[in-house]
Each structure stands twice: as structure tokens, then as C-alpha cells.
Short mmCIF file of C-alpha atoms in Angstrom, two decimals:
data_model
loop_
_atom_site.label_atom_id
_atom_site.label_comp_id
_atom_site.label_asym_id
_atom_site.label_seq_id
_atom_site.Cartn_x
_atom_site.Cartn_y
_atom_site.Cartn_z
CA UNK A 41 170.92 179.39 111.19
CA UNK A 42 170.17 182.80 110.03
CA UNK A 43 166.63 185.06 110.27
CA UNK A 44 166.39 187.63 107.86
CA UNK A 45 164.26 190.09 109.18
CA UNK A 46 161.58 192.89 107.90
CA UNK A 47 159.83 194.40 110.29
CA UNK A 48 160.22 196.12 113.08
CA UNK A 49 157.67 193.85 115.66
CA UNK A 50 158.80 191.13 114.26
CA UNK A 51 162.27 192.58 115.29
CA UNK A 52 162.04 193.04 118.86
CA UNK A 53 160.18 189.86 119.39
CA UNK A 54 163.33 188.35 118.14
CA UNK A 55 165.55 190.14 120.47
CA UNK A 56 162.30 189.12 123.01
CA UNK A 57 163.65 185.75 123.21
CA UNK A 58 167.37 186.40 122.61
CA UNK A 59 166.88 187.93 126.42
CA UNK A 60 165.38 185.06 127.28
CA UNK A 61 167.39 181.94 126.28
CA UNK A 62 170.03 183.86 127.80
CA UNK A 63 168.90 183.07 130.03
CA UNK A 64 169.52 179.70 129.20
CA UNK A 65 172.58 180.00 127.78
CA UNK A 66 171.91 179.13 124.13
CA UNK A 67 173.65 181.92 121.67
CA UNK A 68 170.99 183.95 119.61
CA UNK A 69 172.30 187.47 118.75
CA UNK A 70 171.05 190.30 117.04
CA UNK A 71 173.18 190.85 112.93
CA UNK A 72 172.64 194.04 110.67
CA UNK A 73 171.50 193.43 107.47
CA UNK A 74 175.11 193.88 105.96
CA UNK A 75 176.33 190.55 108.31
CA UNK A 76 173.31 188.97 107.03
CA UNK A 77 174.57 188.95 104.09
CA UNK A 78 177.97 187.97 104.41
CA UNK A 79 176.89 185.18 106.22
CA UNK A 80 174.77 184.35 103.34
CA UNK A 81 176.27 185.95 99.90
CA UNK A 82 173.72 184.41 97.40
CA UNK A 83 171.28 186.47 99.01
CA UNK A 84 171.21 189.21 96.58
CA UNK A 85 167.78 191.01 97.01
CA UNK A 86 165.56 192.72 100.01
CA UNK A 87 167.69 196.13 98.85
CA UNK A 88 166.21 199.16 99.81
CA UNK A 89 163.98 199.75 97.09
CA UNK A 90 162.44 196.55 97.18
CA UNK A 91 159.46 195.80 98.63
CA UNK A 92 159.74 194.71 101.63
CA UNK A 93 164.09 196.03 102.85
CA UNK A 94 165.96 193.60 105.00
CA UNK A 95 166.27 195.81 108.21
CA UNK A 96 168.79 193.15 109.90
CA UNK A 97 168.85 189.32 111.29
CA UNK A 98 169.03 187.04 113.85
CA UNK A 99 171.78 184.25 113.94
CA UNK A 100 172.14 180.90 116.48
CA UNK A 101 175.67 180.09 116.42
CA UNK A 102 175.05 177.14 118.48
CA UNK A 103 173.22 175.90 115.34
CA UNK A 104 173.85 173.63 113.17
CA UNK A 105 172.36 171.92 109.77
CA UNK A 106 172.54 167.92 110.01
CA UNK A 107 171.08 164.94 107.53
CA UNK A 108 168.52 164.33 109.70
CA UNK A 109 167.64 160.24 107.39
CA UNK A 110 171.35 159.45 108.80
CA UNK A 111 170.32 160.97 111.81
CA UNK A 112 167.48 158.82 111.96
CA UNK A 113 169.00 155.30 109.68
CA UNK A 114 171.92 155.66 112.91
CA UNK A 115 169.68 155.27 115.42
CA UNK A 116 168.19 152.19 113.95
CA UNK A 117 170.89 151.36 112.78
CA UNK A 118 171.55 151.27 116.52
CA UNK A 119 168.03 150.20 117.81
CA UNK A 120 168.33 146.63 115.48
CA UNK A 121 172.09 145.49 116.37
CA UNK A 122 170.93 145.89 120.82
CA UNK A 123 168.37 143.61 119.69
CA UNK A 124 165.38 145.52 118.08
CA UNK A 125 162.58 144.10 116.39
CA UNK A 126 161.42 146.85 113.49
CA UNK A 127 158.38 145.72 111.45
CA UNK A 128 158.45 147.88 108.42
CA UNK A 129 155.19 147.82 105.84
CA UNK A 130 152.83 147.04 108.98
CA UNK A 131 150.05 149.00 110.03
CA UNK A 132 148.67 150.07 113.01
CA UNK A 133 144.95 149.44 112.05
CA UNK A 134 144.07 150.02 115.31
CA UNK A 135 144.73 149.86 119.02
CA UNK A 136 143.33 146.80 121.88
CA UNK A 137 142.35 147.63 125.01
CA UNK A 138 141.07 144.68 127.68
CA UNK A 139 137.94 144.13 129.75
CA UNK A 140 140.72 146.37 132.37
CA UNK A 141 140.59 149.21 129.88
CA UNK A 142 144.67 149.04 130.09
CA UNK A 143 146.10 148.37 126.90
CA UNK A 144 146.90 145.09 125.47
CA UNK A 145 148.60 145.96 122.42
CA UNK A 146 148.27 146.13 117.99
CA UNK A 147 145.74 144.89 115.70
CA UNK A 148 148.35 145.13 112.61
CA UNK A 149 147.36 143.91 108.64
CA UNK A 150 149.69 141.68 109.84
CA UNK A 151 147.82 139.99 112.35
CA UNK A 152 148.04 141.29 116.44
CA UNK A 153 150.51 142.20 118.89
CA UNK A 154 150.72 141.49 122.04
CA UNK A 155 152.50 144.11 125.41
CA UNK A 156 151.53 146.02 127.98
CA UNK A 157 152.66 149.35 127.21
CA UNK A 158 152.55 151.29 122.99
CA UNK A 159 154.15 153.86 122.37
CA UNK A 160 151.66 155.44 119.34
CA UNK A 161 154.66 157.75 117.59
CA UNK A 162 152.92 158.29 114.63
CA UNK A 163 152.71 162.43 113.92
CA UNK A 164 149.96 163.02 112.40
CA UNK A 165 147.68 159.85 111.87
CA UNK A 166 147.82 160.08 116.12
CA UNK A 167 144.43 161.03 116.54
CA UNK A 168 143.78 158.29 114.01
CA UNK A 169 144.87 155.88 116.34
CA UNK A 170 144.48 157.02 118.73
CA UNK A 171 140.57 157.06 118.73
CA UNK A 172 139.86 153.32 118.33
CA UNK A 173 140.89 153.05 121.94
CA UNK A 174 138.69 155.59 122.44
CA UNK A 175 140.78 159.00 123.52
CA UNK A 176 139.93 162.46 122.28
CA UNK A 177 143.23 163.75 122.01
CA UNK A 178 144.36 168.16 121.52
CA UNK A 179 145.68 168.01 118.15
CA UNK A 180 144.42 169.22 115.02
CA UNK A 181 146.51 167.48 112.35
CA UNK A 182 148.09 170.60 109.44
CA UNK A 183 149.36 170.48 106.21
CA UNK A 184 152.23 172.28 105.86
CA UNK A 185 154.36 172.50 102.13
CA UNK A 186 158.07 171.42 101.10
CA UNK A 187 160.26 170.97 97.38
CA UNK A 188 163.59 171.17 96.42
CA UNK A 189 165.77 172.04 93.76
CA UNK A 190 167.74 170.70 91.59
CA UNK A 191 170.98 169.76 93.71
CA UNK A 192 173.79 172.98 92.31
CA UNK A 193 177.86 173.52 94.34
CA UNK A 194 177.78 175.13 97.94
CA UNK A 195 176.66 178.11 97.80
CA UNK A 196 174.30 178.85 101.64
CA UNK A 197 175.91 177.17 104.80
CA UNK A 198 173.45 178.21 107.28
CA UNK A 199 169.43 177.47 107.14
CA UNK A 200 167.83 180.06 105.84
CA UNK A 201 164.49 181.59 107.96
CA UNK A 202 162.57 183.94 106.53
CA UNK A 203 159.53 184.44 108.27
CA UNK A 204 157.80 188.15 107.41
CA UNK A 205 157.99 186.00 103.99
CA UNK A 206 157.11 182.44 105.02
CA UNK A 207 159.67 181.14 103.40
CA UNK A 208 162.45 179.08 105.08
CA UNK A 209 165.09 176.91 103.32
CA UNK A 210 168.83 175.56 103.66
CA UNK A 211 171.19 173.34 101.26
CA UNK A 212 171.64 169.34 102.14
CA UNK A 213 174.40 167.92 101.15
CA UNK A 214 174.16 166.40 97.65
CA UNK A 215 173.67 170.48 96.92
CA UNK A 216 170.29 170.14 96.38
CA UNK A 217 167.47 173.66 97.71
CA UNK A 218 165.03 172.27 100.54
CA UNK A 219 162.18 174.75 100.74
CA UNK A 220 159.47 174.44 102.40
CA UNK A 221 156.35 177.31 103.16
CA UNK A 222 153.31 178.06 105.22
CA UNK A 223 150.88 175.47 106.32
CA UNK A 224 148.10 175.61 104.60
CA UNK A 225 144.27 177.17 105.69
CA UNK A 226 142.51 174.44 107.89
CA UNK A 227 142.76 170.42 108.56
CA UNK A 228 144.64 167.98 105.85
CA UNK A 229 145.96 164.37 105.90
CA UNK A 230 146.20 164.63 102.02
CA UNK A 231 150.06 165.48 101.60
CA UNK A 232 149.87 167.02 98.71
CA UNK A 233 150.11 170.61 98.41
CA UNK A 234 148.50 173.72 97.10
CA UNK A 235 149.74 175.54 94.51
CA UNK A 236 149.17 178.56 96.23
CA UNK A 237 151.44 178.01 98.66
CA UNK A 238 153.86 176.43 96.30
CA UNK A 239 153.75 180.13 94.54
CA UNK A 240 153.34 181.90 97.27
CA UNK A 241 156.45 180.40 99.06
CA UNK A 242 158.97 180.56 95.33
CA UNK A 243 157.68 184.31 95.48
CA UNK A 244 158.79 184.96 98.23
CA UNK A 245 162.26 183.48 98.37
CA UNK A 246 162.95 184.64 93.98
CA UNK A 247 162.23 188.38 95.56
CA UNK A 248 165.48 187.22 98.49
CA UNK A 249 167.14 185.42 96.35
CA UNK A 250 166.34 185.99 91.87
CA UNK A 251 169.68 184.02 91.23
CA UNK A 252 166.92 181.15 91.79
CA UNK A 253 164.88 182.06 89.37
CA UNK A 254 166.47 179.90 87.07
CA UNK A 255 166.60 176.05 89.03
CA UNK A 256 164.20 173.25 88.43
CA UNK A 257 162.53 172.50 91.36
CA UNK A 258 162.87 168.72 91.75
CA UNK A 259 160.11 167.45 93.85
CA UNK A 260 156.84 168.27 95.79
CA UNK A 261 155.27 167.45 99.05
CA UNK A 262 153.07 167.92 101.73
CA UNK A 263 153.78 166.41 105.15
CA UNK A 264 151.14 165.98 107.62
CA UNK A 265 151.88 167.15 111.63
CA UNK A 266 149.82 166.79 114.68
CA UNK A 267 150.18 171.03 116.78
CA UNK A 268 148.69 171.26 120.48
CA UNK A 269 146.96 174.85 121.08
CA UNK A 270 150.64 176.01 123.24
CA UNK A 271 152.17 174.07 119.78
CA UNK A 272 154.30 171.87 122.53
CA UNK A 273 155.15 168.53 121.73
CA UNK A 274 152.74 166.01 124.92
CA UNK A 275 154.91 163.23 125.67
CA UNK A 276 152.97 161.16 128.83
CA UNK A 277 150.85 158.54 129.83
CA UNK A 278 147.91 158.51 128.32
CA UNK A 279 144.41 158.12 130.45
CA UNK A 280 145.12 153.69 129.27
CA UNK A 281 147.29 152.33 131.82
CA UNK A 282 149.70 151.25 129.66
CA UNK A 283 149.03 153.79 126.00
CA UNK A 284 152.08 156.71 125.56
CA UNK A 285 152.36 159.67 123.34
CA UNK A 286 155.22 161.47 121.86
CA UNK A 287 152.81 163.74 119.27
CA UNK A 288 152.44 167.38 118.48
CA UNK A 289 156.48 167.82 116.92
CA UNK A 290 155.16 170.03 114.57
CA UNK A 291 158.55 172.11 114.17
CA UNK A 292 160.18 169.13 112.81
CA UNK A 293 162.55 166.40 113.72
CA UNK A 294 164.95 168.43 115.75
CA UNK A 295 164.49 167.60 119.65
CA UNK A 296 163.83 164.14 119.24
CA UNK A 297 167.21 162.39 120.46
CA UNK A 298 166.02 164.41 123.62
CA UNK A 299 162.43 163.32 123.03
CA UNK A 300 163.03 159.53 122.07
CA UNK A 301 165.24 159.21 125.74
CA UNK A 302 163.14 160.75 128.40
CA UNK A 303 160.35 158.97 126.54
CA UNK A 304 162.13 155.95 126.73
CA UNK A 305 163.08 156.54 130.96
CA UNK A 306 158.98 157.22 130.89
CA UNK A 307 157.91 154.15 129.65
CA UNK A 308 160.96 152.16 131.12
CA UNK A 309 160.91 153.58 135.07
CA UNK A 310 156.66 154.97 134.98
CA UNK A 311 157.30 159.02 136.00
CA UNK A 312 158.39 161.29 133.98
CA UNK A 313 161.40 162.82 133.45
CA UNK A 314 162.92 165.45 134.44
CA UNK A 315 162.98 168.04 131.41
CA UNK A 316 160.03 166.52 130.14
CA UNK A 317 157.59 166.64 132.57
CA UNK A 318 156.12 169.70 131.45
CA UNK A 319 154.88 168.52 127.95
CA UNK A 320 152.65 166.46 130.04
CA UNK A 321 148.51 166.21 129.31
CA UNK A 322 147.78 168.04 132.83
CA UNK A 323 148.31 171.18 131.08
CA UNK A 324 146.01 170.94 129.07
CA UNK A 325 143.24 170.15 132.14
CA UNK A 326 145.28 173.39 134.21
CA UNK A 327 145.47 176.12 131.35
CA UNK A 328 149.22 175.67 131.66
CA UNK A 329 150.32 176.32 129.27
CA UNK A 330 154.14 175.98 127.59
CA UNK A 331 155.60 178.54 125.69
CA UNK A 332 158.78 178.11 124.20
CA UNK A 333 160.54 180.63 122.90
CA UNK A 334 161.51 178.29 119.45
CA UNK A 335 158.97 176.54 117.60
CA UNK A 336 158.47 177.03 114.25
CA UNK A 337 154.30 178.92 114.79
CA UNK A 338 155.83 181.10 117.58
CA UNK A 339 158.25 182.38 114.91
CA UNK B 126 143.58 175.43 95.57
CA UNK B 127 140.14 175.34 97.47
CA UNK B 128 137.06 176.02 95.00
CA UNK B 129 135.08 176.92 97.67
CA UNK B 130 130.63 178.31 97.36
CA UNK B 131 130.61 181.48 99.14
CA UNK B 132 126.98 181.23 99.81
CA UNK B 133 126.80 185.24 98.64
CA UNK B 134 129.03 185.72 95.75
CA UNK B 135 129.02 181.48 94.75
CA UNK B 136 131.86 180.10 93.05
CA UNK B 137 135.56 181.40 94.27
CA UNK B 138 138.92 180.97 94.66
CA UNK B 139 140.19 179.57 97.80
CA UNK B 140 142.62 182.34 98.70
CA UNK B 141 140.15 185.46 98.39
CA UNK B 142 139.16 183.29 102.27
CA UNK B 143 140.51 183.70 105.66
CA UNK B 144 140.26 180.06 107.31
CA UNK B 145 138.06 180.64 110.97
CA UNK B 146 138.54 176.94 112.41
CA UNK B 147 137.42 174.00 112.97
CA UNK B 148 133.37 174.55 114.32
CA UNK B 149 133.96 173.06 117.99
CA UNK B 150 131.70 172.39 120.25
CA UNK B 151 128.29 175.36 121.40
CA UNK B 152 130.17 177.31 124.69
CA UNK B 153 129.14 175.83 127.49
CA UNK B 154 127.41 177.83 129.59
CA UNK B 155 131.05 179.04 131.93
CA UNK B 156 127.87 179.00 135.06
CA UNK B 157 127.52 175.45 135.28
CA UNK B 158 129.52 173.73 133.05
CA UNK B 159 132.64 172.59 135.49
CA UNK B 160 136.14 172.89 134.91
CA UNK B 161 137.00 170.09 132.67
CA UNK B 162 133.40 170.57 130.20
CA UNK B 163 135.53 173.90 129.95
CA UNK B 164 138.60 172.83 129.72
CA UNK B 165 137.63 170.21 126.80
CA UNK B 166 135.91 173.28 124.75
CA UNK B 167 138.48 175.13 124.37
CA UNK B 168 141.60 172.57 123.54
CA UNK B 169 139.46 169.28 121.87
CA UNK B 170 138.66 170.28 118.19
CA UNK B 171 137.63 166.50 115.90
CA UNK B 172 140.82 165.58 113.80
CA UNK B 173 139.10 163.20 111.57
CA UNK B 174 140.11 161.74 108.90
CA UNK B 175 137.51 162.05 106.72
CA UNK B 176 134.35 165.54 106.37
CA UNK B 177 134.96 167.66 109.18
CA UNK B 178 132.96 171.05 109.28
CA UNK B 179 134.73 173.97 109.26
CA UNK B 180 134.68 178.22 108.84
CA UNK B 181 135.46 179.74 106.52
CA UNK B 182 135.17 184.48 106.61
CA UNK B 183 134.62 186.03 102.25
CA UNK B 184 137.78 188.68 103.55
CA UNK B 185 138.67 189.26 100.15
CA UNK B 186 134.89 189.47 99.06
CA UNK B 187 132.02 189.99 100.32
CA UNK B 188 132.86 189.62 103.75
CA UNK B 189 130.58 186.74 104.31
CA UNK B 190 131.24 183.88 107.28
CA UNK B 191 129.51 180.39 106.98
CA UNK B 192 131.04 177.74 107.33
CA UNK B 193 131.36 173.95 105.14
CA UNK B 194 131.76 170.89 105.50
CA UNK B 195 135.68 169.50 104.28
CA UNK B 196 136.46 165.84 103.34
CA UNK B 197 140.47 166.88 104.79
CA UNK B 198 141.91 163.46 103.83
CA UNK B 199 140.48 164.84 99.99
CA UNK B 200 139.49 168.23 100.08
CA UNK B 201 136.21 168.40 98.57
CA UNK B 202 133.77 170.14 99.87
CA UNK B 203 130.45 168.16 100.44
CA UNK B 204 128.38 171.08 101.59
CA UNK B 205 127.84 175.07 102.51
CA UNK B 206 126.25 176.01 105.27
CA UNK B 207 125.29 179.66 105.55
CA UNK B 208 125.90 181.88 108.23
CA UNK B 209 123.72 184.23 110.21
#
């Protein structure tokens, strides 16, 4: 993954993060503009005479690109072969609480499913569901713009993140460029993109990659995700006994293999996994926020 | 793009405005509120699938702060409240 940097305060902040990540043994290094251009030959814009010249970059050498669908379906197949039942096209209408206040199950469009333990992991609609159990959670739902180009030959083999101009992209196995932009202003459940956010993102991309100007865009979508006050996820049991929440995964699916494992540990043993113990609801009660180095919003 | 009805300039494009965050509850008096109330004030905001009240600032216009009620699913603006 390569961060393309255009201003010195950003570079200083990324260098600070490099030092933090060094403590934990992760590789994150500063590179020169020439090295950035060598890693990304398609990056021909952002020269000395451009509106925002590139001053350098950061590279995360440990990072890689995986195909998210393959990961999701790999987990689904493995779970299915272990006897887990999955009900697609079965929307959950509300959570059911018993007379003692504990969770008793979920009410779906196809009927009631009883359960002693329920995990809510529904991304942007977490609060919509937990409100039916009378809970108020520190989450806001935002809309994130994304779109995909027509497939082209292999051209870029890293994730390019350019937070100063407000866009990031990577090339998929099929050759499409998968491009993302800044979140919309204000809370949103609309699942669509706004034209001016789209234009800003495309404009930023063409400034650095003028060769992409002739690319046709195939499809667009808005993904809604929930964000916590400190932009780190929540993995914890709620104040309703038996009701767990895995939410606030602002920034994508990347951490979910670890998130799933640690959440399963919590549900099975009723005690938090050491890796996730900090991601509790209690941190908000004590205003003891997690300051992660790599969250999307922190970038 | 939202068409926001600024109380002073009338209908203007969303790109002229800066989002100012959701309207929460009024700031409790820290001298008499409990820790729980204070933390709730700091961390909890309404997150409905429906109308939500939020501040906007006409930064690239007249500079006015005001609140609107906007549907988070359809993005329809239902009401504009003039500030001070």
C-alpha cells in the first residue's frame, strides 16, 4: 500500500505513525517521489508545476491486496461445511427481549428465531436493530462513495491512497479499478452517491493519473457504515444480557478475520479475547478512547 | 447534491455549505450532571433511519449557521430552522 503525500504536515503525521508502528514490528517506510513513481508507473501527474505537487510517499510493505468476495465466500463455505445454517434474504425486523430483560431471539420476515445469545453485525444498520431492544449506542451512519472502471490490463499492483486529494483505488483481479472517495456530509442511509462527491473524486484521480481520463466507469454505489466517536470498532456484550455487538468497522473488511475470531471467543467463553479487550463499550463511559494508527478516518 | 434553503440566501447548492454535525441534546450543566449524563451528552447522537436534525454552515455564502431536518434515507429536507 502506498500513501501519496502532498503536504508537509501530513508527511510529519505519517512519519509519527511510522514510529508508532515500528514499536509493534510493522513495516511502514517513507519513500521519495522518485520511488513512488517507480512503484506506480501510471502515476504521471502531480509534478512540480501541478496544483498540488507530490512531495513523497509512505509504503506499507507488509500490506497486500486480497479479493474480499473470495474471503467472504471462503468463510461462508467453511462455516457451512461445519454445520452452520445461513439464511440469506431473511431480513431481521427486531430483537426480542424476555420478561427478565435478557435477549430471547430475533423476529425475522420469515418468523421468530429463538436464541440465548445474539450478535448484531450488520454494519450501517446496527443502531436500527439495537433500538428495537431499547439500546442507544455511540454510532453514526455515514455514506461512502465507490465506483468501478472498465477492466484494463494489469497496471497498478498496489493500493494507492491519496488522502490530501481525497481518493484511493486498487486494481482488482478482473482488471477493474476500484475507486473510493470521501464520505458524504451528514448521516445517511441512502446507499447512493452524490454527484459532487463523485466529481471531486474523479477530478482528484485525473490530476494524478491523467491517463485514466478515457476510462469508462461501469458502476457506482454508496456503502453505509457506522462510525464510533473514536473511529475504532466496538466488539462487546451490550447492557442487554446475551446481546453482543460487532460494529463500527469503518474502513472496511480488512480486520474482520481477527474480529470474527475474537468475537467468537467472547461469545463462547463470556470473557473478552485479550486482543479485543480494549474495544469495549466501557471505553466510552470512561472517555478512554482508542487511538489507532491506521483507521481510515485517522488518515 | 442537496438543495439547502439558507434562511438568508434561500435555495443554494450543498457545495456552498459545510456540515456542522447532528443536533444533540442541550449541553448539561457539568456542575450538576452526573458522569453518566455527561458522557451520554458527549458520545450519543440520534442515528435514525428517517428525519434527523443537523447543523449546516453557509461558509461559502452568507456565513449563517442554521439547522435543517433531513430524512437520512431519502435526503428530503423537511424543515429549516433559523438559528440565532
